[in-house]
mmCIF file of C-alpha atoms and ligand atoms in Angstrom:
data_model
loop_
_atom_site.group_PDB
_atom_site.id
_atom_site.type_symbol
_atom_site.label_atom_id
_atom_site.label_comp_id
_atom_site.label_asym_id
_atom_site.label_seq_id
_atom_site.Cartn_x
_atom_site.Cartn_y
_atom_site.Cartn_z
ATOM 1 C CA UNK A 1 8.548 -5.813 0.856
ATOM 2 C CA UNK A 2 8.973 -8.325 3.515
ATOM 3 C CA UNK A 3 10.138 -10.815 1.195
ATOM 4 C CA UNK A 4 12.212 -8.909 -0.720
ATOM 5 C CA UNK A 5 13.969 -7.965 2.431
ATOM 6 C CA UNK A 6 14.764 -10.845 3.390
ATOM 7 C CA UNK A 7 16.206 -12.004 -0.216
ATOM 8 C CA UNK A 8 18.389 -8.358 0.522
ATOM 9 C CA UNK A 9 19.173 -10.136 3.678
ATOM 10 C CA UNK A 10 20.485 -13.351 2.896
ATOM 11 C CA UNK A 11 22.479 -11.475 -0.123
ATOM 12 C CA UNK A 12 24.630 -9.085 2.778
ATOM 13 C CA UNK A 13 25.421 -12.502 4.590
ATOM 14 C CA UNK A 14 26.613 -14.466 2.029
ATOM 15 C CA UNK A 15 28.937 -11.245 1.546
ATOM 16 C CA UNK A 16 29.641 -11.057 5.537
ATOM 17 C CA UNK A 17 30.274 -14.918 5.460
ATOM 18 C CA UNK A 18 33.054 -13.958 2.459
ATOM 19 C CA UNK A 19 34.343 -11.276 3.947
ATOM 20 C CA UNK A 20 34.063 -11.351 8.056
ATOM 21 C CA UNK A 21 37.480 -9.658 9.144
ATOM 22 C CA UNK A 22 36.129 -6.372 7.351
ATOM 23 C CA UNK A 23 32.234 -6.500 8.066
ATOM 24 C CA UNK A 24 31.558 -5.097 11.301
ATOM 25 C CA UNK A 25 28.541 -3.932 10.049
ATOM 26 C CA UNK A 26 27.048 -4.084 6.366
ATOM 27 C CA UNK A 27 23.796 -2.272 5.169
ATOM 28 C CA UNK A 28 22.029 -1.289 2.184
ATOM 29 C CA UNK A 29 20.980 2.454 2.015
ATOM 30 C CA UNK A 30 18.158 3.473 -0.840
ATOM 31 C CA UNK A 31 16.923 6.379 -2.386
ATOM 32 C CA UNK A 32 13.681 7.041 -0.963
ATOM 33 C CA UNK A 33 12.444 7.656 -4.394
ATOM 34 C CA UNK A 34 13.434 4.313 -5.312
ATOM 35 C CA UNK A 35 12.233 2.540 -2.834
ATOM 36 C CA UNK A 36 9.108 3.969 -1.837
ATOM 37 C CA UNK A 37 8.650 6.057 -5.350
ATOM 38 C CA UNK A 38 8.538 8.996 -3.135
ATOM 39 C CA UNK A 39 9.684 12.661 -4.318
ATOM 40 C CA UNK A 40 12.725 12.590 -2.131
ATOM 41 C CA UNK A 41 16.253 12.973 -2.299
ATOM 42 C CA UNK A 42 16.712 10.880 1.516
ATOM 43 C CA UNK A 43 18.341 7.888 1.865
ATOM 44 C CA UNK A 44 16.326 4.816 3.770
ATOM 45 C CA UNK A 45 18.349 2.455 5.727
ATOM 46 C CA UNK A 46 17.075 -1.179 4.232
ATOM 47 C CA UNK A 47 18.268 -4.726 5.974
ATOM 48 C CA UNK A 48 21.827 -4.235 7.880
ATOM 49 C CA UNK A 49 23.417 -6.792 9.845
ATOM 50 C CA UNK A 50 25.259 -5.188 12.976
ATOM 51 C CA UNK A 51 24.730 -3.027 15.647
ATOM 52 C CA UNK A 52 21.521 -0.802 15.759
ATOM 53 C CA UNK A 53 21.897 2.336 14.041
ATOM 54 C CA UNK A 54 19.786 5.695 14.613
ATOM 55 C CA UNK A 55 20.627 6.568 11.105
ATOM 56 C CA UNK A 56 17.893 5.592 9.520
ATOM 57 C CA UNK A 57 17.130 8.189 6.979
ATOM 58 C CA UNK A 58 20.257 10.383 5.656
ATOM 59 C CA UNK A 59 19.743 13.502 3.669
ATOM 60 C CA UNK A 60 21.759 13.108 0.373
ATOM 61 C CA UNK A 61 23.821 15.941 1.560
ATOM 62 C CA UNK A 62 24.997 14.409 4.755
ATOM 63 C CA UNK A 63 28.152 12.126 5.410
ATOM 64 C CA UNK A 64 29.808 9.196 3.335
ATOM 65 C CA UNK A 65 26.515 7.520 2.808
ATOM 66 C CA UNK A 66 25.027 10.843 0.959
ATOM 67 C CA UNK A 67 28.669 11.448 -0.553
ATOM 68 C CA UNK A 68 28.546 7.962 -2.588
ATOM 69 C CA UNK A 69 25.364 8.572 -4.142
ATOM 70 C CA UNK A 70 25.541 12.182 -4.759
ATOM 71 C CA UNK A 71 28.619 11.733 -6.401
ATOM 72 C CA UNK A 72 28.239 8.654 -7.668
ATOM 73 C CA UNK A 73 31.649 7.135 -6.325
ATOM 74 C CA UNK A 74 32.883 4.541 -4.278
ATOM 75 C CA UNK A 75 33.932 6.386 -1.009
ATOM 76 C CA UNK A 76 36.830 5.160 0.532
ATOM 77 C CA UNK A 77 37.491 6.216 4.414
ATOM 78 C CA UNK A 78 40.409 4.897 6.080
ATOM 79 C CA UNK A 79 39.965 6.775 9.200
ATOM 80 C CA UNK A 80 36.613 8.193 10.253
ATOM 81 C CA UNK A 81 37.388 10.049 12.775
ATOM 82 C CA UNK A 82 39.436 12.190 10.597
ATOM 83 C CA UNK A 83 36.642 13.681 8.464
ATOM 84 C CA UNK A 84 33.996 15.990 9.706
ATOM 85 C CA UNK A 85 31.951 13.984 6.565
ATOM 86 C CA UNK A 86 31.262 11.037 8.810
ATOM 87 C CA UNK A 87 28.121 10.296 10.495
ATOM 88 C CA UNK A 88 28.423 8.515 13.494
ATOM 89 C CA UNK A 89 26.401 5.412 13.792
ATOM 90 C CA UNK A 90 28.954 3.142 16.287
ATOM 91 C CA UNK A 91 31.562 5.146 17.910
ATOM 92 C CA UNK A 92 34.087 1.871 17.396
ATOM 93 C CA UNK A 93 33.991 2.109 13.363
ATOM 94 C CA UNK A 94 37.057 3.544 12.143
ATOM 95 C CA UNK A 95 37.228 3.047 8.538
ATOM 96 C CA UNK A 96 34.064 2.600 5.879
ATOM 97 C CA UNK A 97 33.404 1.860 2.570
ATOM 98 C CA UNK A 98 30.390 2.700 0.776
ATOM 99 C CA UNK A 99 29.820 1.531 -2.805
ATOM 100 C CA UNK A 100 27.157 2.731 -5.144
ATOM 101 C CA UNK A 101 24.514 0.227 -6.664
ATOM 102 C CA UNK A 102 23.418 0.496 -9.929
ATOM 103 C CA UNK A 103 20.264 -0.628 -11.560
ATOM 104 C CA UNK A 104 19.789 -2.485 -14.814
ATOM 105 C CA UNK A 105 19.532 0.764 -16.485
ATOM 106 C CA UNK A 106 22.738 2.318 -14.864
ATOM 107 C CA UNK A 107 20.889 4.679 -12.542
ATOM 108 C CA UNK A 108 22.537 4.669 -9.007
ATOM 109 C CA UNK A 109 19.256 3.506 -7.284
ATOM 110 C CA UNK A 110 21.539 2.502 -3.271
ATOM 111 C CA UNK A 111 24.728 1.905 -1.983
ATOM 112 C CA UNK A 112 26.436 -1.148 0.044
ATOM 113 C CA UNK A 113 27.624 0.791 3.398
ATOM 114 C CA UNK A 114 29.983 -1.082 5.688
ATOM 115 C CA UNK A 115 31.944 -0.102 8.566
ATOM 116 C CA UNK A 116 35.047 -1.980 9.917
ATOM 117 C CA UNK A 117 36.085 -1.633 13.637
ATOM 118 C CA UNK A 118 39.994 -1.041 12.094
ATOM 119 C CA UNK A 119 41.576 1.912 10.924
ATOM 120 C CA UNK A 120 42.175 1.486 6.927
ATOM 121 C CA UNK A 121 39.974 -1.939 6.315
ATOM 122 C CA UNK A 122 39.469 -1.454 2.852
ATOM 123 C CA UNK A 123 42.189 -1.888 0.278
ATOM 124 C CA UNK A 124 42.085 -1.697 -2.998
ATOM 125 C CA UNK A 125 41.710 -5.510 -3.443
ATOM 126 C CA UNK A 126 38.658 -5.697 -1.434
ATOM 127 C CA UNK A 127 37.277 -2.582 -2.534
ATOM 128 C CA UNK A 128 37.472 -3.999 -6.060
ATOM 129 C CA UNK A 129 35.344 -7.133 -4.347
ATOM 130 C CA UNK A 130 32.917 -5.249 -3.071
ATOM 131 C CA UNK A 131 32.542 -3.191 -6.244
ATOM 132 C CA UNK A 132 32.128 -6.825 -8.152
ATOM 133 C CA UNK A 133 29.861 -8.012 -5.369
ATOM 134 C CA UNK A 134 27.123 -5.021 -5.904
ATOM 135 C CA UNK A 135 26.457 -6.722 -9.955
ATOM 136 C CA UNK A 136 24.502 -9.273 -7.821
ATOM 137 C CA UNK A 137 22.430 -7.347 -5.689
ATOM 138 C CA UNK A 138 18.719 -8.018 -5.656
ATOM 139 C CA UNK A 139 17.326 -5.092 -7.203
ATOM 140 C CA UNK A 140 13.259 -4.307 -6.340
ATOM 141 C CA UNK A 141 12.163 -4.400 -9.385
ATOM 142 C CA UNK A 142 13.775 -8.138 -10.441
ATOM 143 C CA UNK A 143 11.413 -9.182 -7.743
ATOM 144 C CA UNK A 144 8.540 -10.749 -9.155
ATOM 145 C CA UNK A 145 5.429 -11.384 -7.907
ATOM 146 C CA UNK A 146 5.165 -14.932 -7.004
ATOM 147 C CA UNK A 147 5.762 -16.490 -9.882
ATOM 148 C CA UNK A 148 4.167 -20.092 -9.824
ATOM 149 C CA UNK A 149 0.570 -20.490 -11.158
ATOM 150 C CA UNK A 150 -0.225 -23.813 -9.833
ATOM 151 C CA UNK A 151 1.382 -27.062 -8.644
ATOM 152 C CA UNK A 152 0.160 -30.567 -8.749
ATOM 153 C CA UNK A 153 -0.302 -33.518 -6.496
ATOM 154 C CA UNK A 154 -1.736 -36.851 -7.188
ATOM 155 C CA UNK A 155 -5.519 -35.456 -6.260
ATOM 156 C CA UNK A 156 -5.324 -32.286 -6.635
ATOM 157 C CA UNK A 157 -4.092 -29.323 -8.374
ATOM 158 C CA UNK A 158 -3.404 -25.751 -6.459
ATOM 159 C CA UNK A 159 -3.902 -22.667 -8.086
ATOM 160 C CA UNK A 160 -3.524 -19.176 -7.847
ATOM 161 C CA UNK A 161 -7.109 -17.479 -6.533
ATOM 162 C CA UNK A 162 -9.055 -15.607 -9.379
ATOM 163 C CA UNK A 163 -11.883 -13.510 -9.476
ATOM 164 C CA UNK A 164 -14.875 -16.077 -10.809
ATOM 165 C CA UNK A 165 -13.541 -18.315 -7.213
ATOM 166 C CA UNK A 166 -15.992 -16.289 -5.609
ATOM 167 C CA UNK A 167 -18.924 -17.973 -4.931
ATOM 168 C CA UNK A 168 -17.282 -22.151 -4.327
ATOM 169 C CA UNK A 169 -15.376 -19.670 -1.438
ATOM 170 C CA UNK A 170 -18.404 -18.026 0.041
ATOM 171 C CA UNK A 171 -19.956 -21.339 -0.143
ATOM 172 C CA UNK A 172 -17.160 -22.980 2.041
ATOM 173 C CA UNK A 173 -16.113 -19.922 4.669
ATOM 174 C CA UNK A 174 -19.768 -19.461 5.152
ATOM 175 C CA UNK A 175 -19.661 -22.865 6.896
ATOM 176 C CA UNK A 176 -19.091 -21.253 10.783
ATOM 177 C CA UNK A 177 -17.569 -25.548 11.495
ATOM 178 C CA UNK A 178 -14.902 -24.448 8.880
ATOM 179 C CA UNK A 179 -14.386 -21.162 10.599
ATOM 180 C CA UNK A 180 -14.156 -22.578 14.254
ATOM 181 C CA UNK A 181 -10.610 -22.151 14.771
ATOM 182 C CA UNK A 182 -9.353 -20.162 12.384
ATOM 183 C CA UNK A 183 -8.551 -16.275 12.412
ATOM 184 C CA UNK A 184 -11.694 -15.085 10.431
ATOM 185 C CA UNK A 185 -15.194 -14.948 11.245
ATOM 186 C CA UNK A 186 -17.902 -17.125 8.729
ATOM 187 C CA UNK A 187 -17.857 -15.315 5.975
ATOM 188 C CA UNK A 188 -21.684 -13.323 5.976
ATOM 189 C CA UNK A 189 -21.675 -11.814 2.868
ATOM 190 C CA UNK A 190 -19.645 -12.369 -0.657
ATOM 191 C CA UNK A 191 -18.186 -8.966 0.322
ATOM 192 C CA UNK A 192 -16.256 -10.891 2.715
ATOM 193 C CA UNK A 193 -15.057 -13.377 0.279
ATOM 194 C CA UNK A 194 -14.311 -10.531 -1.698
ATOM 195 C CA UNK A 195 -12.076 -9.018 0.990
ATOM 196 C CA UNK A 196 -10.306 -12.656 1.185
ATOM 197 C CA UNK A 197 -9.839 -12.133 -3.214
ATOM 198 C CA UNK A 198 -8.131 -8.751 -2.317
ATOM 199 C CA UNK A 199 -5.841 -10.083 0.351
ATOM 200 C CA UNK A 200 -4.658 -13.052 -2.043
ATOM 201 C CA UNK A 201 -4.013 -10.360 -4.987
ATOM 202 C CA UNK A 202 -1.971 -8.410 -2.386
ATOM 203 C CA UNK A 203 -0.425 -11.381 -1.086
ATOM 204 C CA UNK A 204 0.955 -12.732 -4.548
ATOM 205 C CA UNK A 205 2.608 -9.309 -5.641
ATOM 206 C CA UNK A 206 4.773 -9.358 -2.639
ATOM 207 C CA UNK A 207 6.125 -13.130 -3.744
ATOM 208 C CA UNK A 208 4.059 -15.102 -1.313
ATOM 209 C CA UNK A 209 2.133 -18.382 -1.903
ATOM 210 C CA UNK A 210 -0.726 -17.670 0.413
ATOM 211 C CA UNK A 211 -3.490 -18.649 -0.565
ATOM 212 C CA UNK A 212 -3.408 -21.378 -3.169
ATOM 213 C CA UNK A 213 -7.009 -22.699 -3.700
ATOM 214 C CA UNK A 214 -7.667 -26.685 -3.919
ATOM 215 C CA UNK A 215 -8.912 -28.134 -6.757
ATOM 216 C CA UNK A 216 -9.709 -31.942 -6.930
ATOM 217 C CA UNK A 217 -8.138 -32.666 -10.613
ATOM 218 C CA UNK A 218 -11.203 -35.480 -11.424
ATOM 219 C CA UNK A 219 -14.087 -32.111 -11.024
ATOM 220 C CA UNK A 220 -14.583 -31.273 -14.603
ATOM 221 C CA UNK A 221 -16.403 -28.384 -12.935
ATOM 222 C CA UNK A 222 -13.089 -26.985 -11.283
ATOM 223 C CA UNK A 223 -14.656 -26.023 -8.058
ATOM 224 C CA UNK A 224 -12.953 -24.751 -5.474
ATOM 225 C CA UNK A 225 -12.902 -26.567 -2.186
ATOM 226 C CA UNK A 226 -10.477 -24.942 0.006
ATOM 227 C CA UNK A 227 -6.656 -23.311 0.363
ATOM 228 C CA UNK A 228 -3.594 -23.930 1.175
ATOM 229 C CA UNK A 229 -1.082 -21.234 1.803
ATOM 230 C CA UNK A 230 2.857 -19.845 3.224
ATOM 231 C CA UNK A 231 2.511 -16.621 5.214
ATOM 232 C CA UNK A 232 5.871 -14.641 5.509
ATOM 233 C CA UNK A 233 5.353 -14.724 9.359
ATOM 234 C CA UNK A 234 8.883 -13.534 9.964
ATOM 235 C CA UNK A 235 10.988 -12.823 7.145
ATOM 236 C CA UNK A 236 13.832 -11.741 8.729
ATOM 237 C CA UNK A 237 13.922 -14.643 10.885
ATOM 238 C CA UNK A 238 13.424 -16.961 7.624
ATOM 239 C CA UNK A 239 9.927 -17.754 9.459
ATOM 240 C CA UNK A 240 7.125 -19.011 7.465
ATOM 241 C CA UNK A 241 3.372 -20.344 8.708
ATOM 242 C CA UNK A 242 1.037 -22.360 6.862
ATOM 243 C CA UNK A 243 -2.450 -21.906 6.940
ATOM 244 C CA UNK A 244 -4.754 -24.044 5.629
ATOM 245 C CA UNK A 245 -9.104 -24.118 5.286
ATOM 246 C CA UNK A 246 -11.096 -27.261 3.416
ATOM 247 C CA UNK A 247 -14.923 -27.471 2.587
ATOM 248 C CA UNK A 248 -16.175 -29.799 5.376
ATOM 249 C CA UNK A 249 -17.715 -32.171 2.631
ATOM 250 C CA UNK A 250 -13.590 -32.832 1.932
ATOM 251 C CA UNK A 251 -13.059 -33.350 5.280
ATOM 252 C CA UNK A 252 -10.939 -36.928 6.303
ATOM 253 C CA UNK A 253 -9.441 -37.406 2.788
ATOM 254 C CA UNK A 254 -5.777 -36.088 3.668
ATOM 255 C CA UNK A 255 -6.589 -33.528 0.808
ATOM 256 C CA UNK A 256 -4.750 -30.704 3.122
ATOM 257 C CA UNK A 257 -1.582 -32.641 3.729
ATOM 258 C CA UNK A 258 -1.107 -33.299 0.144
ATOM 259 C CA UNK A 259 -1.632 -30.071 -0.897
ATOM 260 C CA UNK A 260 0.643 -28.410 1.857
ATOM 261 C CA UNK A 261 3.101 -30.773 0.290
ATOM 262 C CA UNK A 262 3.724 -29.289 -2.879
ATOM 263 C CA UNK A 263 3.895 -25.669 -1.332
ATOM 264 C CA UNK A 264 6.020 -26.927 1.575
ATOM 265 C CA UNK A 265 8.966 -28.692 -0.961
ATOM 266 C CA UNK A 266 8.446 -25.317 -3.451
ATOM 267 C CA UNK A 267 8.840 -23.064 -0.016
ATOM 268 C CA UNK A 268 12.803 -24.987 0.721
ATOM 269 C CA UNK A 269 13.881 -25.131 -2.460
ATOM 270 C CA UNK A 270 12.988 -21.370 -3.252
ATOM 271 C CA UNK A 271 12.634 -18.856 -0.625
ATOM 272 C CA UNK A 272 14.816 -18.172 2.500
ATOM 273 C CA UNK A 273 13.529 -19.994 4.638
ATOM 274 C CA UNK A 274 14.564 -21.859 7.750
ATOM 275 C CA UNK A 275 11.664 -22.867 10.129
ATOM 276 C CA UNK A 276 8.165 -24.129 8.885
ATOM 277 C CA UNK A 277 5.495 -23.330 11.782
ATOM 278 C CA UNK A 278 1.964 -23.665 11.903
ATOM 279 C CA UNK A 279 -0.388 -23.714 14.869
ATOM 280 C CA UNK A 280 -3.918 -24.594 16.015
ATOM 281 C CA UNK A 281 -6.099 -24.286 18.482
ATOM 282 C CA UNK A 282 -6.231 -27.169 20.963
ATOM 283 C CA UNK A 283 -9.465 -27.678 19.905
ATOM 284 C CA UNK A 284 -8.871 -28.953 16.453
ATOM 285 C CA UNK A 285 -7.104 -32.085 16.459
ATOM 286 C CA UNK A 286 -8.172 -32.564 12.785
ATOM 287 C CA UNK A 287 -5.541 -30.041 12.454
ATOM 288 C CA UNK A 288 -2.904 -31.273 14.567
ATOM 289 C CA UNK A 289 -3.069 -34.240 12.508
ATOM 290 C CA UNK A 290 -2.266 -32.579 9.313
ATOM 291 C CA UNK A 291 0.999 -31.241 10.766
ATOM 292 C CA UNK A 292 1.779 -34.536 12.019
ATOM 293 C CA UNK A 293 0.867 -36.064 9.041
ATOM 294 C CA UNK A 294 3.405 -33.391 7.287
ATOM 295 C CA UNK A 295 5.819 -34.765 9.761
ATOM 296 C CA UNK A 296 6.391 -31.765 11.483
ATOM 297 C CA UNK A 297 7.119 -31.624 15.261
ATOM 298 C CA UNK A 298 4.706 -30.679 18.229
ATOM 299 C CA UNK A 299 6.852 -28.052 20.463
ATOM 300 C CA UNK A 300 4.771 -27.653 22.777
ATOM 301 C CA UNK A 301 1.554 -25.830 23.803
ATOM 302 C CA UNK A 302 1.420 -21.370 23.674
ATOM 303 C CA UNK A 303 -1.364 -20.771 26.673
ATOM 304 C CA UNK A 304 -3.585 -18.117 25.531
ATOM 305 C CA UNK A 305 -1.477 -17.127 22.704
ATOM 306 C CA UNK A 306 -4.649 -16.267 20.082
ATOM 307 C CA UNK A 307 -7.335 -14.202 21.074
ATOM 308 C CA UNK A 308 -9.646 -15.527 18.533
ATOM 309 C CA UNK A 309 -13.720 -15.471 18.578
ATOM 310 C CA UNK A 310 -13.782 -13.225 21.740
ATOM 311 C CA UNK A 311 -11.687 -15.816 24.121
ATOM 312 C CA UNK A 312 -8.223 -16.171 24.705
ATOM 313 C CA UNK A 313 -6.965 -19.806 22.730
ATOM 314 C CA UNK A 314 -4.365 -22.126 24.002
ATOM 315 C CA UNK A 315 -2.699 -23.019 20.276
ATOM 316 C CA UNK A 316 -0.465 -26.043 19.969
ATOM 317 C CA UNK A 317 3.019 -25.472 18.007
ATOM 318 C CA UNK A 318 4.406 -27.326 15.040
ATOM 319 C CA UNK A 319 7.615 -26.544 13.359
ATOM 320 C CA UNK A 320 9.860 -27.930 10.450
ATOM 321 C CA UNK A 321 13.300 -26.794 10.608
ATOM 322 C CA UNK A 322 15.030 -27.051 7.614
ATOM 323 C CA UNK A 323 17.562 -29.370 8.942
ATOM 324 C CA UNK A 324 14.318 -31.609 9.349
ATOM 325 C CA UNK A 325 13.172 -31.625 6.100
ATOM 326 C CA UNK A 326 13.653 -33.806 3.530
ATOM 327 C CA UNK A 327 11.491 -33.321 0.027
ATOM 328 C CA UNK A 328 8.390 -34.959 0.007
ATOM 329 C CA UNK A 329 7.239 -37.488 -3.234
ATOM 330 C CA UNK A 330 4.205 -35.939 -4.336
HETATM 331 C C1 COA B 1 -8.217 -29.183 9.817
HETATM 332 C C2 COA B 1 -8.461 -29.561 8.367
HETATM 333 C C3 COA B 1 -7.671 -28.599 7.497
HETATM 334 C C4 COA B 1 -8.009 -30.988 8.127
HETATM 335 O O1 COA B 1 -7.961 -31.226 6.738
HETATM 336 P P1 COA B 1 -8.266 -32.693 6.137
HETATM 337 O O2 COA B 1 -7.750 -32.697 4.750
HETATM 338 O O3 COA B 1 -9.678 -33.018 6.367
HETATM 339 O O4 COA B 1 -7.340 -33.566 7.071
HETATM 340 P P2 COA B 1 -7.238 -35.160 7.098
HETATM 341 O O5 COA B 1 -8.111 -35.777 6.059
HETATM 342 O O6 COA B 1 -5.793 -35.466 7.049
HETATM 343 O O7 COA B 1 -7.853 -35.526 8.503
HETATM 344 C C5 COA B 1 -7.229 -35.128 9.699
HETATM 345 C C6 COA B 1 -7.985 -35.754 10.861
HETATM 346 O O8 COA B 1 -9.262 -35.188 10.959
HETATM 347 C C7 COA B 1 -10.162 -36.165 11.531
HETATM 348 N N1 COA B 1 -11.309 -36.272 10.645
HETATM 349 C C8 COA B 1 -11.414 -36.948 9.501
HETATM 350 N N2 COA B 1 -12.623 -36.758 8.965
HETATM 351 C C9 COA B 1 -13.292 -35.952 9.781
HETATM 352 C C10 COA B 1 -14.585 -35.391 9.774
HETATM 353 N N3 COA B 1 -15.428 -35.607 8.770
HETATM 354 N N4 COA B 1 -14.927 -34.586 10.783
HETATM 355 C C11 COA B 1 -14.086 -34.318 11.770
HETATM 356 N N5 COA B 1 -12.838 -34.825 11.831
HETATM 357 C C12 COA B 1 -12.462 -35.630 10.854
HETATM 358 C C13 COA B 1 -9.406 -37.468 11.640
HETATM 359 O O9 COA B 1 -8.962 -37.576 12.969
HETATM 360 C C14 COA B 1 -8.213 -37.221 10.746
HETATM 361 O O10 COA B 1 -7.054 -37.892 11.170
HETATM 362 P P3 COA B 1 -6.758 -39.394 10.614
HETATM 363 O O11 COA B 1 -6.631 -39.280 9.137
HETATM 364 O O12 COA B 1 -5.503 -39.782 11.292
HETATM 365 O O13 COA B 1 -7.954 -40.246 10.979
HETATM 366 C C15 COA B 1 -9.966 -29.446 8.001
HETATM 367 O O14 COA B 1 -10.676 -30.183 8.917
HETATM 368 C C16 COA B 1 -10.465 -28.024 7.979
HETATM 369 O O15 COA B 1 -10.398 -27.342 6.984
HETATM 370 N N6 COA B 1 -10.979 -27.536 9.131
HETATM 371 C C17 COA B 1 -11.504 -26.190 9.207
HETATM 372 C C18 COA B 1 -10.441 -25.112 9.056
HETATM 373 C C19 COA B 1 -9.322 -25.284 10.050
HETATM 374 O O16 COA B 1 -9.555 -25.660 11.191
HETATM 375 N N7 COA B 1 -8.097 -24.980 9.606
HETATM 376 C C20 COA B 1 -6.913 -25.149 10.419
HETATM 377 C C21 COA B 1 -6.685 -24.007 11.301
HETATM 378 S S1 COA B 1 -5.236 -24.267 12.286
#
């Protein structure tokens, strides 16, 4: 969902940007039982851009917001204030506009809600707009999983995790030098790499690279050595981390900076994103060495920022800022 959010995001700034005098704040309400596939008839307030609201759920039979989608209309308000209908959610909104959203199938699944600080915002011509804009909306259910099954570099290819990976990564995150500094403990059992298998599965179906397993290309065998991977660390902030884990037999072949390399130029070209990050433990200059490698920038050091392995970690930062970045050759 995090992902998708932040798709829903960028969507109601690109119609702020077009649009400013008019957008004091812009939100996207959804039928519960769209958006969660719950039995309900409440509306769920989704991303907004504006002043915190309270109004987080609506009953379908309250204000504007329920209005739209009960009666599936564009509603109109010039003046708020005049109309025991409206909900409240900034005492300074005087006129709203809240436009239905249709899915591909024509069922009226949310609604664009925006509020404008001036009495009678919304005239025809821009209610037409906003009625065009609503054809682009990112519905859920055009959001795929992620959708790329592997990329290639020069060594090596990375791949979606599957089932039969299972041994090649108990082999490797059994290793407790592998597992020094990361967030998990050596893996004991292959019911902890199967745990690892589960969190990749869940990861992919809500649109995120993370993990991609290393394969060198020249291993007829295909074995897996290690992962590369883009966590969502804070969608709404266009924040992504990379995390990264090689068999120590690879070790001191730049395998993880060419790998990250494929996933990093994928990541700017695709998703939301504005700041690469990735951090590790002062420890592990190995891995302060792939960032640099990956030409990202040391900000500084977060004291005690990880409690990892029963002590409190002092974790060096990295970032790329997408001002920074320029597409790596592969
Ligand atoms: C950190 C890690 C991902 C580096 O990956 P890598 O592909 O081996 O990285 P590189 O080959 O670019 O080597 C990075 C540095 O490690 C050091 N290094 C190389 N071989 C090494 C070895 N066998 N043992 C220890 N350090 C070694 C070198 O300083 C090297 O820098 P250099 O190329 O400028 O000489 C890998 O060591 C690893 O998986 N470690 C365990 C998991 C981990 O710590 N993940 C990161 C958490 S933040």
């Amino acid at each position: 969902m995090d992902i998708y959010f932040a798709k829903v995001l960028a969507w109601l700034e690109t119609l702020k940007s077009k649009q400013p005098a008019v957008c004091d704040w812009i939100g996207i309400y959804y039928k519960e039982s769209y958006l969660h596939k719950l039995n309900s008839t409440d509306l769920v307030l989704g991303p907004f851009i504006g002043e915190h609201t309270d109004h987080v759920r609506i009953p379908i039979d309250r204000g504007f917001c329920g209005m739209a989608l009960r009666e599936e209309r564009t509603v109109n308000v010039a003046d708020v204030t005049k109309d025991s209908t409206h909900i409240a959610c900034s005492l300074k909104t005087r006129s709203e506009l809240v436009v239905p959203i249709a899915d591909k199938a024509g069922h009226f699944v949310a609604e664009l809600d925006i509020d404008c600080n001036r009495l009678a915002a919304f005239t025809p011509e821009l209610e037409t707009f906003f009625k065009e804009a609503v054809k682009s909306f990112p519905l859920l259910e055009e959001f795929a999983p992620f959708p790329v099954e592997s990329f290639e570099t020069e060594r090596l290819i990375l791949r979606k995790v599957k089932q039969t990976d299972l041994n090649d990564i108990f082999e490797y995150c059994q290793n407790p030098n592998v597992a020094r500094y990361v967030t998990w403990e050596p893996h004991q059992t292959i019911a902890d790499t199967q745990k690892f298998i589960d969190y990749a599965q869940s990861s992919y179906a809500k649109g995120a690279p993370e993990p991609m397993v290393l394969v060198l290309k020249d291993d007829p065998k295909g074995k897996v050595i290690g992962s590369v991977g883009l966590i969502p660390a804070s969608p709404k902030n266009r924040i992504f981390e990379l995390a990264y884990a090689l068999s120590e037999e690879h070790w001191g072949k730049g395998l993880v900076a060419e790998g990250s390399k494929a996933i990093i130029n994928y990541a700017f070209n695709h998703f939301a994103i504005e700041r690469l990050q990735c951090r590790c433990d002062v420890l592990n200059p190995q891995s302060s060495r792939v960032m640099e490698k990956l030409g990202m920038h040391y900000e500084g050091t977060l004291k005690a920022s990880m409690y990892l392995k029963g002590k409190p970690r002092d974790m060096h930062m990295y970032s790329l800022v997408r001002s920074d970045f320029r597409p790596y050759a592969l």
